[in-house]
Coordinates of C-alpha atoms in Angstrom, one line a residue:
X11 CA -66.9 -30.6 55.0
X12 CA -66.4 -27.4 57.0
X13 CA -66.8 -24.1 55.1
X14 CA -63.4 -22.9 56.2
X15 CA -60.3 -23.9 54.1
X16 CA -58.2 -26.8 55.0
X17 CA -54.4 -26.5 55.3
X18 CA -52.2 -29.6 55.1
X19 CA -48.8 -29.0 56.5
X20 CA -46.5 -31.1 54.5
X21 CA -42.9 -32.2 53.5
X22 CA -41.9 -32.8 49.9
X23 CA -40.8 -36.4 50.4
X24 CA -43.1 -37.7 53.2
X25 CA -45.1 -40.7 52.1
X26 CA -47.6 -40.1 54.9
X27 CA -48.3 -36.7 53.5
X28 CA -48.9 -38.4 50.2
X29 CA -51.6 -40.6 51.7
X30 CA -53.5 -37.5 53.0
X31 CA -53.1 -35.7 49.6
X32 CA -54.4 -38.7 47.7
X33 CA -57.4 -39.0 50.0
X34 CA -58.2 -35.3 49.7
X35 CA -57.9 -35.5 45.9
X36 CA -60.0 -38.6 45.6
X37 CA -62.7 -36.9 47.6
X38 CA -62.4 -33.6 45.6
X39 CA -61.7 -31.6 48.8
X40 CA -60.0 -28.2 48.2
X41 CA -57.0 -27.6 50.4
X42 CA -53.9 -25.6 50.7
X43 CA -50.6 -27.5 51.0
X44 CA -47.9 -25.8 53.0
X45 CA -44.4 -27.4 52.8
X46 CA -41.9 -27.1 55.7
X47 CA -38.3 -28.2 56.2
X48 CA -38.3 -31.0 58.8
X49 CA -34.6 -30.4 59.5
X50 CA -35.4 -26.8 60.5
X51 CA -39.0 -27.0 61.9
X52 CA -40.6 -23.6 62.4
X53 CA -41.7 -22.7 65.9
X54 CA -45.4 -22.4 64.8
X55 CA -45.2 -26.0 63.5
X56 CA -43.7 -27.3 66.8
X57 CA -46.6 -25.7 68.6
X58 CA -49.1 -27.6 66.3
X59 CA -47.5 -31.1 66.2
X60 CA -46.8 -32.8 69.5
X61 CA -44.9 -35.5 67.6
X62 CA -43.0 -33.1 65.4
X63 CA -44.2 -35.0 62.3
X64 CA -46.2 -34.3 59.1
X65 CA -48.8 -34.4 57.9
X66 CA -50.8 -32.0 60.1
X67 CA -54.3 -31.0 58.9
X68 CA -55.5 -27.6 60.1
X69 CA -59.3 -27.2 59.9
X70 CA -59.9 -23.7 61.0
X71 CA -58.5 -23.6 64.5
X72 CA -58.6 -27.4 65.0
X73 CA -55.5 -29.5 64.3
X74 CA -55.3 -33.1 63.4
X75 CA -52.0 -35.0 63.3
X76 CA -51.1 -38.6 62.1
X77 CA -52.0 -39.6 58.6
X78 CA -54.3 -42.5 59.6
X79 CA -56.4 -40.1 61.8
X80 CA -56.5 -37.5 59.0
X81 CA -57.6 -40.0 56.4
X82 CA -60.2 -41.6 58.7
X83 CA -61.6 -38.1 59.5
X84 CA -61.9 -37.3 55.8
X85 CA -63.5 -40.7 55.2
X86 CA -66.2 -40.0 57.8
X87 CA -66.9 -36.4 56.6
X88 CA -66.7 -36.5 52.8
X89 CA -67.8 -38.6 49.9
X90 CA -67.1 -40.8 48.0
X91 CA -66.5 -43.5 50.6
X92 CA -63.1 -45.1 50.2
X93 CA -63.5 -47.9 52.7
X94 CA -65.5 -51.0 52.0
X95 CA -69.1 -51.2 53.4
X96 CA -68.4 -54.5 55.1
X97 CA -67.0 -54.2 58.7
X98 CA -64.8 -57.2 58.1
X99 CA -63.5 -55.9 54.8
X100 CA -62.8 -52.5 56.4
X101 CA -60.8 -54.2 59.2
X102 CA -58.9 -56.2 56.6
X103 CA -58.1 -53.0 54.7
X104 CA -56.9 -51.2 57.9
X105 CA -54.7 -54.2 58.6
X106 CA -53.1 -53.9 55.2
X107 CA -52.7 -50.1 55.7
X108 CA -50.6 -51.0 58.8
X109 CA -48.6 -53.4 56.7
X110 CA -48.0 -50.6 54.2
X111 CA -46.6 -48.5 57.1
X112 CA -44.4 -51.5 58.1
X113 CA -43.1 -51.7 54.5
X114 CA -42.2 -48.0 54.6
X115 CA -40.1 -48.8 57.7
X116 CA -38.4 -51.6 55.7
X117 CA -37.7 -49.2 52.9
X118 CA -36.1 -46.8 55.4
X119 CA -34.0 -49.7 56.6
X120 CA -33.0 -50.5 53.0
X121 CA -31.8 -47.0 52.1
X122 CA -30.2 -46.4 55.5
X123 CA -28.2 -49.6 55.6
X124 CA -24.6 -48.6 56.4
X125 CA -22.6 -51.3 54.6
X126 CA -23.0 -54.0 51.9
X127 CA -23.8 -56.8 54.3
X128 CA -26.6 -54.8 56.1
X129 CA -27.8 -53.6 52.7
X130 CA -28.3 -57.1 51.4
X131 CA -30.0 -58.2 54.6
X132 CA -32.4 -55.3 54.5
X133 CA -32.9 -55.7 50.8
X134 CA -34.1 -59.3 51.6
X135 CA -36.4 -58.0 54.3
X136 CA -38.0 -55.5 52.0
X137 CA -38.3 -58.1 49.2
X138 CA -40.1 -60.4 51.6
X139 CA -42.6 -57.7 52.5
X140 CA -43.3 -57.1 48.9
X141 CA -43.6 -60.9 48.2
X142 CA -46.1 -61.1 51.1
X143 CA -48.2 -58.4 49.4
X144 CA -47.9 -60.3 46.1
X145 CA -49.1 -63.6 47.6
X146 CA -52.1 -61.9 49.2
X147 CA -53.3 -59.2 46.7
X148 CA -56.9 -60.1 46.4
X149 CA -57.9 -58.0 43.4
X150 CA -56.8 -56.1 40.3
X151 CA -56.1 -53.5 39.2
X152 CA -56.3 -52.1 42.7
X153 CA -56.2 -53.9 46.1
X154 CA -59.8 -55.0 46.1
X155 CA -60.6 -54.8 42.3
X156 CA -61.8 -52.0 40.2
X157 CA -62.6 -49.6 43.1
X158 CA -60.0 -47.3 44.6
X159 CA -59.8 -47.4 48.5
X160 CA -57.9 -45.9 51.4
X161 CA -55.6 -49.0 51.3
X162 CA -54.6 -48.0 47.8
X163 CA -53.8 -44.5 49.0
X164 CA -51.4 -46.1 51.5
X165 CA -49.7 -48.4 49.0
X166 CA -49.2 -45.7 46.3
X167 CA -46.4 -43.9 48.1
X168 CA -44.8 -47.2 49.1
X169 CA -44.4 -48.4 45.6
X170 CA -43.4 -44.9 44.3
X171 CA -40.1 -45.4 46.1
X172 CA -39.2 -48.2 43.7
X173 CA -39.2 -45.7 40.7
X174 CA -36.1 -44.0 42.2
X175 CA -34.5 -47.3 43.4
X176 CA -34.9 -48.7 39.8
X177 CA -33.2 -45.6 38.4
X178 CA -30.2 -46.3 40.6
X179 CA -29.8 -50.1 39.9
X180 CA -31.8 -53.3 39.5
X181 CA -32.1 -54.6 43.1
X182 CA -34.5 -57.4 42.2
X183 CA -37.1 -56.2 44.6
X184 CA -40.0 -57.1 42.3
X185 CA -38.5 -60.0 40.4
X186 CA -41.3 -62.5 39.8
X187 CA -43.9 -60.5 41.7
X188 CA -46.2 -60.0 38.8
X189 CA -49.2 -59.0 40.9
X190 CA -47.3 -56.2 42.7
X191 CA -45.8 -55.1 39.3
X192 CA -49.3 -54.7 37.9
X193 CA -50.5 -53.0 41.1
X194 CA -47.6 -50.6 41.0
X195 CA -48.4 -49.8 37.4
X196 CA -52.1 -49.2 38.1
X197 CA -51.3 -46.9 41.1
X198 CA -48.7 -44.9 39.2
X199 CA -51.2 -44.1 36.5
X200 CA -53.9 -43.0 38.9
X201 CA -54.0 -39.1 38.8
X202 CA -54.5 -38.7 42.5
X203 CA -51.4 -40.8 43.2
X204 CA -49.3 -39.4 40.4
X205 CA -50.0 -35.8 41.4
X206 CA -49.6 -36.3 45.2
X207 CA -45.9 -35.2 45.0
X208 CA -44.2 -32.1 43.6
X209 CA -42.9 -32.2 40.0
X210 CA -39.3 -32.4 41.4
X211 CA -40.0 -35.2 43.8
X212 CA -37.7 -37.8 42.0
X213 CA -34.8 -35.4 42.0
X214 CA -35.4 -34.5 45.6
X215 CA -35.6 -38.1 46.7
X216 CA -32.4 -39.1 44.8
X217 CA -30.6 -36.1 46.4
X218 CA -31.9 -37.1 49.9
X219 CA -30.7 -40.7 49.3
X220 CA -27.3 -39.6 48.0
X221 CA -26.7 -37.6 51.2
X222 CA -27.4 -40.5 53.6
X223 CA -24.4 -42.1 55.3
X224 CA -25.3 -45.4 53.7
X225 CA -24.3 -48.1 51.2
X226 CA -27.0 -47.0 48.8
X227 CA -25.5 -43.5 48.7
X228 CA -22.2 -45.1 47.7
X229 CA -24.0 -47.0 44.9
X230 CA -25.5 -43.7 43.7
X231 CA -22.1 -42.1 43.7
X232 CA -20.7 -45.0 41.7
X233 CA -23.5 -44.9 39.2
X234 CA -23.0 -41.1 38.8

């Protein structure tokens, strides 16, 4: 890795930031994490990020944006390797990383659903994505067995959302999905995954959800 320090521009709740943090941690790469408010983006950040999104990795004067690009750069420049050796298996893992991103989109649809009918529809859509993962998980405790890979760094932040959802109510998202339940448990106990968020992450996420104009926010208010 370069001798100069790495700075990861971050947001407290961003799951894509978490992917980068997990990768940095698994590779033992020292870095500085700088949190910003995405609702009030500083001018210097707007100059760095053409898409206005985090994470952004600053390597000296060079700037990388998009979590997939950041993680692939780290994979190419630092050990240990977190992709499989086989080109086919690497491609399979990359496909499932994309599916993790699609599942994050389904999670956003779930917590942004405006009314009970839309909420139930999007709950079903999220449940189906998780069921698809359950049917196709090829290994245990992690995605491909004992070894931790970049695909696991992608799924850790996805399944972390369920901790907060479970604290609100039982939405049946993992009912009968024993492989995903075990996978979630293994990822949650991995230090790199566990420590990829600030200590107040759960409280921040619940507050964020409670302030959405959504059916889930109404459920949170009712539970409170």
